GROMACS .gro file of C-alpha atoms in nm:
model
  255
    1MET     CA    1  12.095   6.204 -14.251
    2ASN     CA    2  12.255   6.531 -14.150
    3GLU     CA    3  12.561   6.527 -13.929
    4TYR     CA    4  12.474   6.688 -13.603
    5ILE     CA    5  12.784   6.641 -13.375
    6LYS     CA    6  13.138   6.560 -13.413
    7ILE     CA    7  13.351   6.457 -13.124
    8VAL     CA    8  13.718   6.503 -13.224
    9ASP     CA    9  14.022   6.364 -13.007
   10VAL     CA   10  13.838   6.435 -12.676
   11GLU     CA   11  14.034   6.374 -12.367
   12LYS     CA   12  13.957   6.388 -11.998
   13TYR     CA   13  14.226   6.362 -11.734
   14TYR     CA   14  14.198   6.386 -11.351
   15GLY     CA   15  14.471   6.455 -11.103
   16LYS     CA   16  14.827   6.598 -11.141
   17GLY     CA   17  15.170   6.495 -11.207
   18SER     CA   18  15.237   6.114 -11.161
   19TYR     CA   19  14.885   6.070 -11.030
   20VAL     CA   20  14.704   6.162 -11.352
   21THR     CA   21  14.418   5.925 -11.449
   22LYS     CA   22  14.305   5.925 -11.815
   23ALA     CA   23  13.925   5.878 -11.794
   24VAL     CA   24  13.881   5.940 -12.165
   25ASN     CA   25  14.167   5.914 -12.412
   26ARG     CA   26  14.154   6.060 -12.763
   27VAL     CA   27  13.783   5.962 -12.857
   28SER     CA   28  13.648   6.062 -13.183
   29PHE     CA   29  13.324   5.982 -13.351
   30ASN     CA   30  13.020   6.158 -13.531
   31VAL     CA   31  12.654   6.155 -13.449
   32LYS     CA   32  12.402   6.190 -13.734
   33LYS     CA   33  12.050   6.336 -13.712
   34GLY     CA   34  11.808   6.052 -13.616
   35GLU     CA   35  12.069   5.818 -13.479
   36PHE     CA   36  12.013   5.610 -13.175
   37ILE     CA   37  12.346   5.542 -13.022
   38GLY     CA   38  12.439   5.345 -12.717
   39ILE     CA   39  12.767   5.381 -12.531
   40MET     CA   40  12.872   5.072 -12.334
   41GLY     CA   41  13.152   4.978 -12.115
   42ALA     CA   42  13.243   4.828 -11.784
   43SER     CA   43  13.266   5.036 -11.468
   44GLY     CA   44  13.534   5.288 -11.502
   45SER     CA   45  13.550   5.279 -11.876
   46GLY     CA   46  13.480   5.634 -11.920
   47LYS     CA   47  13.130   5.609 -12.069
   48SER     CA   48  12.962   5.847 -11.825
   49THR     CA   49  13.249   6.100 -11.834
   50LEU     CA   50  13.221   6.105 -12.209
   51LEU     CA   51  12.846   6.167 -12.182
   52HIS     CA   52  12.904   6.453 -11.934
   53MET     CA   53  13.151   6.626 -12.165
   54ILE     CA   54  12.908   6.588 -12.468
   55SER     CA   55  12.628   6.732 -12.242
   56THR     CA   56  12.854   7.022 -12.129
   57ILE     CA   57  12.818   6.923 -11.765
   58ASP     CA   58  13.200   6.863 -11.762
   59ARG     CA   59  13.474   7.024 -11.954
   60VAL     CA   60  13.704   6.850 -12.191
   61THR     CA   61  14.085   6.844 -12.092
   62ALA     CA   62  14.176   6.837 -12.471
   63GLY     CA   63  13.988   6.792 -12.802
   64HIS     CA   64  13.685   6.949 -12.956
   65ILE     CA   65  13.308   6.885 -12.952
   66TYR     CA   66  13.118   7.043 -13.249
   67PHE     CA   67  12.739   7.090 -13.267
   68GLU     CA   68  12.644   7.187 -13.626
   69ASP     CA   69  12.989   7.334 -13.668
   70GLN     CA   70  12.980   7.527 -13.341
   71ASP     CA   71  13.275   7.445 -13.123
   72ILE     CA   72  13.102   7.418 -12.775
   73THR     CA   73  13.432   7.355 -12.596
   74LEU     CA   74  13.505   7.724 -12.653
   75LEU     CA   75  13.186   7.858 -12.500
   76ASP     CA   76  13.181   8.026 -12.149
   77GLN     CA   77  12.945   7.934 -11.877
   78ASP     CA   78  12.655   8.167 -11.980
   79GLN     CA   79  12.678   8.052 -12.331
   80LEU     CA   80  12.683   7.687 -12.221
   81SER     CA   81  12.357   7.746 -12.016
   82ASP     CA   82  12.185   7.892 -12.328
   83PHE     CA   83  12.325   7.607 -12.539
   84ARG     CA   84  12.190   7.338 -12.311
   85LYS     CA   85  11.841   7.501 -12.294
   86ASP     CA   86  11.817   7.537 -12.666
   87ASN     CA   87  11.977   7.217 -12.784
   88LEU     CA   88  11.982   6.935 -12.529
   89GLY     CA   89  11.730   6.712 -12.356
   90PHE     CA   90  11.830   6.513 -12.043
   91ILE     CA   91  11.701   6.175 -11.906
   92PHE     CA   92  11.869   6.046 -11.600
   93GLN     CA   93  11.827   5.736 -11.378
   94ASN     CA   94  11.667   5.931 -11.086
   95TYR     CA   95  11.396   6.101 -11.297
   96ASN     CA   96  11.444   6.459 -11.134
   97LEU     CA   97  11.073   6.517 -11.120
   98LEU     CA   98  10.930   6.756 -10.858
   99ASP     CA   99  10.706   6.553 -10.621
  100THR     CA  100  10.492   6.857 -10.534
  101LEU     CA  101  10.374   6.880 -10.892
  102THR     CA  102  10.174   6.630 -11.095
  103LEU     CA  103  10.308   6.467 -11.399
  104GLU     CA  104  10.131   6.722 -11.617
  105GLU     CA  105  10.261   7.014 -11.417
  106ASN     CA  106  10.606   6.883 -11.430
  107ILE     CA  107  10.591   6.888 -11.807
  108MET     CA  108  10.421   7.237 -11.807
  109LEU     CA  109  10.696   7.381 -11.583
  110ALA     CA  110  10.959   7.254 -11.818
  111MET     CA  111  10.760   7.418 -12.113
  112SER     CA  112  10.720   7.753 -11.923
  113LEU     CA  113  11.088   7.770 -11.885
  114GLN     CA  114  11.111   7.783 -12.267
  115ASP     CA  115  10.917   8.120 -12.267
  116LYS     CA  116  10.630   7.952 -12.441
  117LYS     CA  117  10.277   8.103 -12.440
  118ALA     CA  118  10.002   7.965 -12.224
  119ASN     CA  119   9.805   7.803 -12.516
  120GLU     CA  120  10.136   7.657 -12.654
  121ILE     CA  121  10.219   7.514 -12.305
  122LYS     CA  122   9.866   7.353 -12.276
  123GLN     CA  123   9.856   7.210 -12.633
  124GLY     CA  124  10.223   7.090 -12.617
  125THR     CA  125  10.175   6.920 -12.284
  126SER     CA  126   9.857   6.741 -12.387
  127GLN     CA  127  10.035   6.617 -12.712
  128LEU     CA  128  10.336   6.491 -12.524
  129LEU     CA  129  10.124   6.319 -12.253
  130LYS     CA  130   9.935   6.143 -12.544
  131THR     CA  131  10.246   6.058 -12.732
  132LEU     CA  132  10.429   5.899 -12.445
  133GLY     CA  133  10.120   5.706 -12.316
  134ILE     CA  134  10.094   5.872 -11.974
  135GLU     CA  135   9.768   6.083 -12.040
  136GLU     CA  136   9.560   5.868 -11.802
  137VAL     CA  137   9.800   5.946 -11.505
  138LYS     CA  138   9.858   6.315 -11.584
  139GLY     CA  139   9.681   6.431 -11.266
  140LYS     CA  140   9.898   6.196 -11.031
  141PHE     CA  141  10.200   6.292 -10.842
  142PRO     CA  142  10.529   6.124 -10.916
  143TYR     CA  143  10.506   5.913 -10.589
  144GLU     CA  144  10.176   5.773 -10.703
  145VAL     CA  145  10.291   5.630 -11.032
  146SER     CA  146  10.528   5.347 -11.144
  147GLY     CA  147  10.893   5.396 -11.218
  148GLY     CA  148  10.810   5.345 -11.579
  149GLN     CA  149  10.559   5.621 -11.591
  150LYS     CA  150  10.781   5.856 -11.408
  151GLN     CA  151  11.063   5.781 -11.660
  152ARG     CA  152  10.819   5.852 -11.952
  153CYS     CA  153  10.724   6.184 -11.792
  154ALA     CA  154  11.099   6.265 -11.775
  155CYS     CA  155  11.114   6.171 -12.161
  156ALA     CA  156  10.819   6.422 -12.220
  157ARG     CA  157  10.999   6.694 -12.028
  158ALA     CA  158  11.316   6.627 -12.221
  159LEU     CA  159  11.123   6.681 -12.547
  160VAL     CA  160  10.976   7.018 -12.471
  161ASN     CA  161  11.238   7.221 -12.628
  162GLU     CA  162  11.257   6.989 -12.931
  163PRO     CA  163  11.616   6.908 -12.859
  164LYS     CA  164  11.875   6.838 -13.119
  165LEU     CA  165  12.014   6.559 -12.892
  166ILE     CA  166  11.861   6.366 -12.596
  167LEU     CA  167  12.107   6.232 -12.359
  168ALA     CA  168  12.023   5.944 -12.134
  169ASP     CA  169  12.256   5.823 -11.852
  170GLU     CA  170  12.166   5.462 -11.740
  171PRO     CA  171  11.776   5.542 -11.780
  172THR     CA  172  11.675   5.184 -11.696
  173GLY     CA  173  11.889   5.157 -11.398
  174ALA     CA  174  11.623   5.215 -11.135
  175LEU     CA  175  11.339   5.023 -11.325
  176ASP     CA  176  11.212   4.662 -11.310
  177SER     CA  177  11.222   4.455 -11.625
  178LYS     CA  178  10.867   4.535 -11.742
  179SER     CA  179  10.921   4.916 -11.692
  180SER     CA  180  11.257   4.903 -11.858
  181ARG     CA  181  11.104   4.736 -12.169
  182MET     CA  182  10.824   4.993 -12.181
  183LEU     CA  183  11.087   5.282 -12.149
  184LEU     CA  184  11.307   5.132 -12.411
  185GLU     CA  185  11.010   5.093 -12.651
  186THR     CA  186  10.924   5.456 -12.581
  187PHE     CA  187  11.283   5.559 -12.688
  188GLU     CA  188  11.241   5.346 -12.999
  189MET     CA  189  10.922   5.533 -13.077
  190MET     CA  190  11.080   5.876 -13.013
  191ASN     CA  191  11.361   5.780 -13.241
  192THR     CA  192  11.151   5.628 -13.521
  193ASN     CA  193  10.834   5.846 -13.516
  194LEU     CA  194  10.968   6.180 -13.385
  195ASN     CA  195  11.315   6.139 -13.542
  196SER     CA  196  11.478   6.206 -13.209
  197THR     CA  197  11.858   6.183 -13.186
  198ILE     CA  198  11.941   5.980 -12.888
  199LEU     CA  199  12.277   5.917 -12.701
  200MET     CA  200  12.235   5.657 -12.419
  201VAL     CA  201  12.497   5.539 -12.169
  202THR     CA  202  12.421   5.189 -12.052
  203HIS     CA  203  12.599   4.881 -11.899
  204ASP     CA  204  12.299   4.656 -11.989
  205PRO     CA  205  12.312   4.458 -12.320
  206PHE     CA  206  11.925   4.429 -12.329
  207SER     CA  207  11.897   4.811 -12.321
  208ALA     CA  208  12.170   4.848 -12.579
  209SER     CA  209  11.990   4.605 -12.817
  210TYR     CA  210  11.735   4.879 -12.893
  211CYS     CA  211  11.992   5.112 -13.034
  212LYS     CA  212  12.101   5.144 -13.387
  213ARG     CA  213  12.472   5.170 -13.320
  214ILE     CA  214  12.688   5.074 -13.024
  215LEU     CA  215  13.022   5.226 -12.922
  216PHE     CA  216  13.215   5.014 -12.678
  217LEU     CA  217  13.453   5.189 -12.446
  218LYS     CA  218  13.747   5.024 -12.267
  219ASP     CA  219  14.002   5.215 -12.050
  220GLY     CA  220  13.870   5.548 -12.194
  221GLU     CA  221  13.906   5.448 -12.559
  222ILE     CA  222  13.668   5.320 -12.824
  223PHE     CA  223  13.775   4.958 -12.899
  224GLN     CA  224  13.459   4.839 -13.085
  225GLU     CA  225  13.167   4.955 -13.286
  226LEU     CA  226  12.855   4.763 -13.390
  227TYR     CA  227  12.577   4.860 -13.625
  228ARG     CA  228  12.240   4.692 -13.602
  229GLY     CA  229  12.146   4.739 -13.961
  230ASN     CA  230  11.854   4.504 -14.071
  231ARG     CA  231  11.916   4.249 -13.797
  232SER     CA  232  11.645   4.173 -13.547
  233ARG     CA  233  11.688   4.300 -13.187
  234ARG     CA  234  11.752   3.938 -13.067
  235GLU     CA  235  12.032   3.903 -13.327
  236PHE     CA  236  12.187   4.235 -13.222
  237LEU     CA  237  12.165   4.145 -12.855
  238ASN     CA  238  12.359   3.821 -12.927
  239GLU     CA  239  12.627   4.011 -13.113
  240ILE     CA  240  12.649   4.259 -12.823
  241LEU     CA  241  12.695   3.971 -12.576
  242ASP     CA  242  12.971   3.816 -12.805
  243VAL     CA  243  13.168   4.156 -12.801
  244ILE     CA  244  13.127   4.167 -12.423
  245SER     CA  245  13.241   3.798 -12.371
  246LEU     CA  246  13.559   3.871 -12.590
  247THR     CA  247  13.663   4.137 -12.337
  248GLY     CA  248  13.620   3.913 -12.046
  249GLY     CA  249  13.387   4.176 -11.899
  250ASP     CA  250  13.064   3.991 -11.844
  251SER     CA  251  13.055   4.025 -11.470
  252GLU     CA  252  13.126   4.399 -11.493
  253TYR     CA  253  12.835   4.456 -11.751
  254GLU     CA  254  12.585   4.265 -11.527
  255LYS     CA  255  12.619   4.503 -11.226
   0.00000   0.00000   0.00000
């Protein structure tokens, strides 16, 4: 696997003087092509802040983030906008779909923003609808379908630019258990069949068990790392729960 991303001694502070809060404190790790990484931590651990810096939504206070040897912490706002459009796909808890457009039209709109030709948009949208199992509801509006179907449409939209990295922030947070499982199986398919590189922030051990690697954050620092390897998802889930119990953070992760 090729190394895509390097996070090097990244820090994020808020406040000034004696009122400084360290949200992320000297975090370093690498992401390889085709990895499915979960970032876990209790509320206030810094996991969402870390994701926001990697996604360039927020700036680092110190440290560097490299995408294929390009230091994105040095880019200006216009360069960052182009970088996001060309390299990143976003999947968030609230879907961010347009209710006035059908699922198919939501995907087509995202493809049109990539300056694709009409026939490419039509073919690409059709393939994504089929790949993600929402072809039968393509003509429905977001308010007419389930949360899981909306989130799979969000996945399709995130894939239109063939991103180097897909960033998911608590993607199952608004879903019921059945829809959550379907979405996570979709992520697994995207990772295995499409070789998508995925970085997912979650507080949910069940969701994390679908990942290949887990980084655990506490007080803004990585304190544990788990690899799934050849273990079953059930075995990996039990190990995740063991790590959580050792930190005394069970109740925080269950929120």
